[in-house]
């Protein structure tokens, strides 16, 4: 009956990690009614929107009404802050679990039953958007040098890089994007730059915020240096520990 609810209020203000894991175990278990993909897709979309403002949803009944408030009339969903922090801390494993269970579910309808291909398809359900628009914005405010190695970059060698790897943050937001030379971008790949770059990134974002046209952007409105620091440390906790540094730095 819970999917018919139009408004749900959170029942508990505080949850332990163990209690939240129990909710997820229930959602992934056969006890939860998974007649469609919507629960998995909802979890995926919450994970993908952790660093944006608004999320909406429908796993209310399964979680004992403790994880979020929702109001379909207002198209709003408010996550319990403990749950929000839980999802940030266990983001990677939750992504894997959700993809896996979504794949298992989809497999029933897949003629070939090829789970390997299916998992790839599931991974790519949320495609990264084009970064061209971010290049246009960033290129008018930076000094023409690679964020990481400091080398002067020609336009054709300029890449837009996700400071916190895309595979973790799963979103394109200006405060997490820098212009890097192709060498740095390609060698950094899915790695996290080492910690001194976190401070450089915070300083870079301060300078973006000082520009009114950028400060009023929707993605910059949700930025704070604390969020970036938290995200950096969450990604380390989620296994991004193979820290990257540029091969050659021009000081
Ligand atoms: Zn570089």
Tab-separated table of C-alpha atoms and ligand atoms in Angstrom:
chain	number	residue	atom	x	y	z
A	1	UNK	CA	0.000	0.000	0.000
A	2	UNK	CA	2.884	2.322	0.661
A	3	UNK	CA	3.430	3.214	-2.968
A	4	UNK	CA	0.022	4.839	-2.974
A	5	UNK	CA	0.972	7.253	-0.223
A	6	UNK	CA	1.089	10.856	-1.324
A	7	UNK	CA	2.745	12.318	1.763
A	8	UNK	CA	5.018	10.512	4.205
A	9	UNK	CA	6.631	11.857	7.324
A	10	UNK	CA	9.803	10.492	8.847
A	11	UNK	CA	9.222	8.573	12.035
A	12	UNK	CA	12.705	8.493	13.476
A	13	UNK	CA	15.217	11.289	13.673
A	14	UNK	CA	18.196	9.125	14.493
A	15	UNK	CA	19.275	5.826	12.972
A	16	UNK	CA	22.354	3.707	13.493
A	17	UNK	CA	24.372	2.364	10.554
A	18	UNK	CA	23.173	-1.109	11.533
A	19	UNK	CA	19.531	-0.058	11.293
A	20	UNK	CA	20.089	1.540	7.899
A	21	UNK	CA	21.901	-1.558	6.620
A	22	UNK	CA	18.923	-3.608	7.797
A	23	UNK	CA	16.664	-1.408	5.660
A	24	UNK	CA	18.872	-1.895	2.615
A	25	UNK	CA	19.033	-5.640	3.215
A	26	UNK	CA	15.270	-5.683	3.276
A	27	UNK	CA	14.972	-3.628	0.089
A	28	UNK	CA	17.333	-6.002	-1.734
A	29	UNK	CA	15.705	-9.122	-0.283
A	30	UNK	CA	12.818	-11.082	-1.837
A	31	UNK	CA	10.647	-9.851	1.049
A	32	UNK	CA	10.511	-6.454	-0.590
A	33	UNK	CA	8.071	-6.459	-3.483
A	34	UNK	CA	10.177	-5.875	-6.582
A	35	UNK	CA	7.630	-6.135	-9.328
A	36	UNK	CA	9.312	-3.277	-11.181
A	37	UNK	CA	12.732	-1.680	-11.213
A	38	UNK	CA	11.560	1.475	-9.486
A	39	UNK	CA	13.110	0.814	-6.080
A	40	UNK	CA	16.540	0.200	-7.563
A	41	UNK	CA	16.226	3.141	-9.864
A	42	UNK	CA	15.181	5.296	-6.940
A	43	UNK	CA	18.197	4.235	-4.892
A	44	UNK	CA	20.412	4.871	-7.908
A	45	UNK	CA	18.903	8.278	-8.395
A	46	UNK	CA	19.366	9.196	-4.728
A	47	UNK	CA	23.011	8.101	-5.015
A	48	UNK	CA	23.407	10.145	-8.168
A	49	UNK	CA	21.797	13.175	-6.588
A	50	UNK	CA	23.584	13.122	-3.242
A	51	UNK	CA	25.438	16.263	-4.180
A	52	UNK	CA	22.571	18.096	-5.796
A	53	UNK	CA	19.610	19.641	-4.020
A	54	UNK	CA	16.343	17.844	-4.637
A	55	UNK	CA	15.553	14.168	-4.804
A	56	UNK	CA	12.210	12.381	-5.035
A	57	UNK	CA	11.109	8.848	-4.360
A	58	UNK	CA	9.218	5.735	-3.302
A	59	UNK	CA	10.943	3.295	-0.893
A	60	UNK	CA	9.173	4.848	2.077
A	61	UNK	CA	7.178	1.783	3.155
A	62	UNK	CA	10.140	-0.592	2.992
A	63	UNK	CA	12.261	1.434	5.341
A	64	UNK	CA	9.738	1.710	8.155
A	65	UNK	CA	9.154	5.328	7.207
A	66	UNK	CA	12.418	6.383	8.772
A	67	UNK	CA	14.583	7.449	5.875
A	68	UNK	CA	12.841	10.366	4.288
A	69	UNK	CA	9.848	12.635	4.139
A	70	UNK	CA	8.129	13.032	0.848
A	71	UNK	CA	5.347	15.109	-0.510
A	72	UNK	CA	4.177	14.220	-4.004
A	73	UNK	CA	2.139	17.405	-4.221
A	74	UNK	CA	5.234	19.517	-3.759
A	75	UNK	CA	7.441	16.996	-5.586
A	76	UNK	CA	9.785	17.068	-2.641
A	77	UNK	CA	11.823	14.503	-0.823
A	78	UNK	CA	13.766	15.289	2.319
A	79	UNK	CA	16.353	12.747	3.363
A	80	UNK	CA	16.942	11.989	7.012
A	81	UNK	CA	20.363	13.532	7.711
A	82	UNK	CA	21.709	10.333	9.272
A	83	UNK	CA	20.611	8.418	6.195
A	84	UNK	CA	22.127	11.050	3.931
A	85	UNK	CA	25.479	10.785	5.658
A	86	UNK	CA	25.192	6.973	5.552
A	87	UNK	CA	24.659	7.045	1.797
A	88	UNK	CA	27.649	9.329	1.358
A	89	UNK	CA	29.875	7.094	3.462
A	90	UNK	CA	28.805	3.845	1.828
A	91	UNK	CA	28.136	5.322	-1.596
A	92	UNK	CA	30.307	2.984	-3.575
A	93	UNK	CA	29.152	-0.250	-2.032
A	94	UNK	CA	25.524	0.870	-2.272
A	95	UNK	CA	26.050	1.600	-5.947
A	96	UNK	CA	27.469	-1.862	-6.496
A	97	UNK	CA	24.702	-3.513	-4.512
A	98	UNK	CA	21.990	-1.609	-6.312
A	99	UNK	CA	23.478	-2.277	-9.738
A	100	UNK	CA	23.847	-5.941	-8.878
A	101	UNK	CA	20.276	-6.339	-7.675
A	102	UNK	CA	18.944	-4.301	-10.571
A	103	UNK	CA	20.903	-6.572	-12.936
A	104	UNK	CA	19.544	-9.682	-11.228
A	105	UNK	CA	16.073	-8.288	-11.599
A	106	UNK	CA	16.562	-7.339	-15.262
A	107	UNK	CA	18.172	-10.672	-16.006
A	108	UNK	CA	14.792	-12.337	-15.635
A	109	UNK	CA	13.734	-10.423	-18.731
A	110	UNK	CA	16.958	-10.774	-20.624
A	111	UNK	CA	16.846	-13.528	-23.263
A	112	UNK	CA	20.554	-14.178	-23.332
A	113	UNK	CA	20.865	-14.138	-19.540
A	114	UNK	CA	24.269	-12.560	-19.962
A	115	UNK	CA	24.868	-10.944	-16.595
A	116	UNK	CA	28.266	-9.534	-17.541
A	117	UNK	CA	26.900	-7.433	-20.359
A	118	UNK	CA	23.885	-6.632	-18.291
A	119	UNK	CA	25.993	-5.211	-15.464
A	120	UNK	CA	27.787	-2.988	-17.959
A	121	UNK	CA	24.465	-1.783	-19.254
A	122	UNK	CA	23.279	-1.079	-15.717
A	123	UNK	CA	26.512	0.809	-14.932
A	124	UNK	CA	25.854	3.006	-17.913
A	125	UNK	CA	22.206	3.691	-17.171
A	126	UNK	CA	23.221	7.097	-15.906
A	127	UNK	CA	25.380	8.563	-18.621
A	128	UNK	CA	27.610	11.479	-17.900
A	129	UNK	CA	26.442	14.571	-19.691
A	130	UNK	CA	28.534	16.515	-22.163
A	131	UNK	CA	31.270	18.499	-20.479
A	132	UNK	CA	31.498	21.041	-23.307
A	133	UNK	CA	29.256	23.520	-21.530
A	134	UNK	CA	31.557	23.377	-18.492
A	135	UNK	CA	34.589	23.952	-20.664
A	136	UNK	CA	32.943	27.106	-22.008
A	137	UNK	CA	32.329	28.381	-18.476
A	138	UNK	CA	35.705	27.405	-17.026
A	139	UNK	CA	37.785	28.520	-19.978
A	140	UNK	CA	36.683	32.113	-19.548
A	141	UNK	CA	37.806	32.194	-15.902
A	142	UNK	CA	41.047	30.280	-15.750
A	143	UNK	CA	44.619	31.255	-16.486
A	144	UNK	CA	45.181	28.941	-19.423
A	145	UNK	CA	47.153	26.471	-17.328
A	146	UNK	CA	46.533	22.881	-16.308
A	147	UNK	CA	44.963	22.735	-12.839
A	148	UNK	CA	47.292	19.916	-11.834
A	149	UNK	CA	50.691	20.359	-13.486
A	150	UNK	CA	50.569	24.071	-14.302
A	151	UNK	CA	51.537	23.558	-17.924
A	152	UNK	CA	50.100	26.065	-20.401
A	153	UNK	CA	47.432	24.245	-22.409
A	154	UNK	CA	46.392	24.767	-25.985
A	155	UNK	CA	42.657	24.690	-26.460
A	156	UNK	CA	42.777	21.396	-28.351
A	157	UNK	CA	44.585	19.725	-25.437
A	158	UNK	CA	42.264	21.056	-22.750
A	159	UNK	CA	40.187	18.428	-20.974
A	160	UNK	CA	37.498	18.949	-18.380
A	161	UNK	CA	38.424	16.764	-15.409
A	162	UNK	CA	36.308	15.630	-12.458
A	163	UNK	CA	38.411	16.465	-9.391
A	164	UNK	CA	36.538	13.828	-7.369
A	165	UNK	CA	36.319	10.967	-9.891
A	166	UNK	CA	33.070	10.771	-11.823
A	167	UNK	CA	32.654	7.100	-10.935
A	168	UNK	CA	32.273	8.195	-7.321
A	169	UNK	CA	30.399	11.460	-7.556
A	170	UNK	CA	28.306	10.402	-10.612
A	171	UNK	CA	27.463	14.010	-11.378
A	172	UNK	CA	28.800	16.942	-13.356
A	173	UNK	CA	28.919	20.000	-11.129
A	174	UNK	CA	31.036	23.063	-11.759
A	175	UNK	CA	32.629	23.012	-8.287
A	176	UNK	CA	34.069	19.560	-9.029
A	177	UNK	CA	35.358	20.315	-12.523
A	178	UNK	CA	38.724	21.685	-13.588
A	179	UNK	CA	40.548	22.178	-16.843
A	180	UNK	CA	43.503	19.845	-17.126
A	181	UNK	CA	45.979	19.033	-19.869
A	182	UNK	CA	45.284	15.816	-21.727
A	183	UNK	CA	48.346	14.119	-20.157
A	184	UNK	CA	47.122	14.792	-16.612
A	185	UNK	CA	43.493	14.007	-17.402
A	186	UNK	CA	44.323	10.689	-19.026
A	187	UNK	CA	46.836	9.555	-16.411
A	188	UNK	CA	44.609	10.662	-13.511
A	189	UNK	CA	41.703	8.747	-15.025
A	190	UNK	CA	39.541	7.359	-12.197
A	191	UNK	CA	41.987	8.257	-9.413
A	192	UNK	CA	41.873	10.854	-6.692
A	193	UNK	CA	44.539	13.573	-6.753
A	194	UNK	CA	46.591	13.595	-3.562
A	195	UNK	CA	45.480	15.693	-0.625
A	196	UNK	CA	47.421	18.943	-1.272
A	197	UNK	CA	45.243	19.366	-4.386
A	198	UNK	CA	42.163	19.444	-2.158
A	199	UNK	CA	43.293	22.806	-0.754
A	200	UNK	CA	44.077	24.059	-4.276
A	201	UNK	CA	40.597	23.015	-5.327
A	202	UNK	CA	38.978	24.798	-2.378
A	203	UNK	CA	40.909	27.973	-3.303
A	204	UNK	CA	39.869	27.577	-6.937
A	205	UNK	CA	36.225	27.310	-5.905
A	206	UNK	CA	36.547	30.386	-3.666
A	207	UNK	CA	37.640	32.323	-6.725
A	208	UNK	CA	34.695	30.967	-8.738
A	209	UNK	CA	32.277	31.977	-5.977
A	210	UNK	CA	33.666	35.515	-5.980
A	211	UNK	CA	32.254	35.894	-9.489
A	212	UNK	CA	28.535	36.733	-9.246
A	213	UNK	CA	27.617	35.067	-12.539
A	214	UNK	CA	29.047	31.778	-11.252
A	215	UNK	CA	27.906	32.086	-7.642
A	216	UNK	CA	24.254	32.195	-8.709
A	217	UNK	CA	24.526	28.995	-10.750
A	218	UNK	CA	22.367	26.177	-9.407
A	219	UNK	CA	25.317	23.807	-8.991
A	220	UNK	CA	27.422	26.422	-7.189
A	221	UNK	CA	24.567	27.125	-4.776
A	222	UNK	CA	24.974	23.647	-3.320
A	223	UNK	CA	28.728	23.974	-2.942
A	224	UNK	CA	30.593	24.425	0.315
A	225	UNK	CA	34.239	23.737	1.089
A	226	UNK	CA	33.037	21.376	3.832
A	227	UNK	CA	31.090	19.390	1.255
A	228	UNK	CA	34.138	19.084	-0.972
A	229	UNK	CA	36.324	18.017	1.973
A	230	UNK	CA	33.710	15.478	3.102
A	231	UNK	CA	33.357	14.145	-0.412
A	232	UNK	CA	37.122	13.812	-0.748
A	233	UNK	CA	37.309	11.828	2.484
A	234	UNK	CA	34.243	9.753	1.643
A	235	UNK	CA	35.847	8.744	-1.639
A	236	UNK	CA	39.004	7.689	0.241
A	237	UNK	CA	36.823	5.624	2.595
A	238	UNK	CA	35.137	4.122	-0.468
A	239	UNK	CA	38.415	2.794	-1.784
A	240	UNK	CA	39.864	5.636	-3.866
A	241	UNK	CA	43.240	5.238	-2.197
A	242	UNK	CA	45.497	5.007	-5.236
A	243	UNK	CA	46.431	8.695	-5.002
A	244	UNK	CA	47.515	10.385	-8.176
A	245	UNK	CA	50.101	13.123	-8.709
A	246	UNK	CA	51.088	14.719	-12.019
A	247	UNK	CA	54.267	13.326	-13.558
A	248	UNK	CA	55.912	16.724	-13.924
A	249	UNK	CA	54.834	19.879	-12.149
A	250	UNK	CA	55.616	23.346	-13.390
A	251	UNK	CA	55.790	25.616	-10.356
B	1	LIG	ZN1	48.640	18.776	-16.579
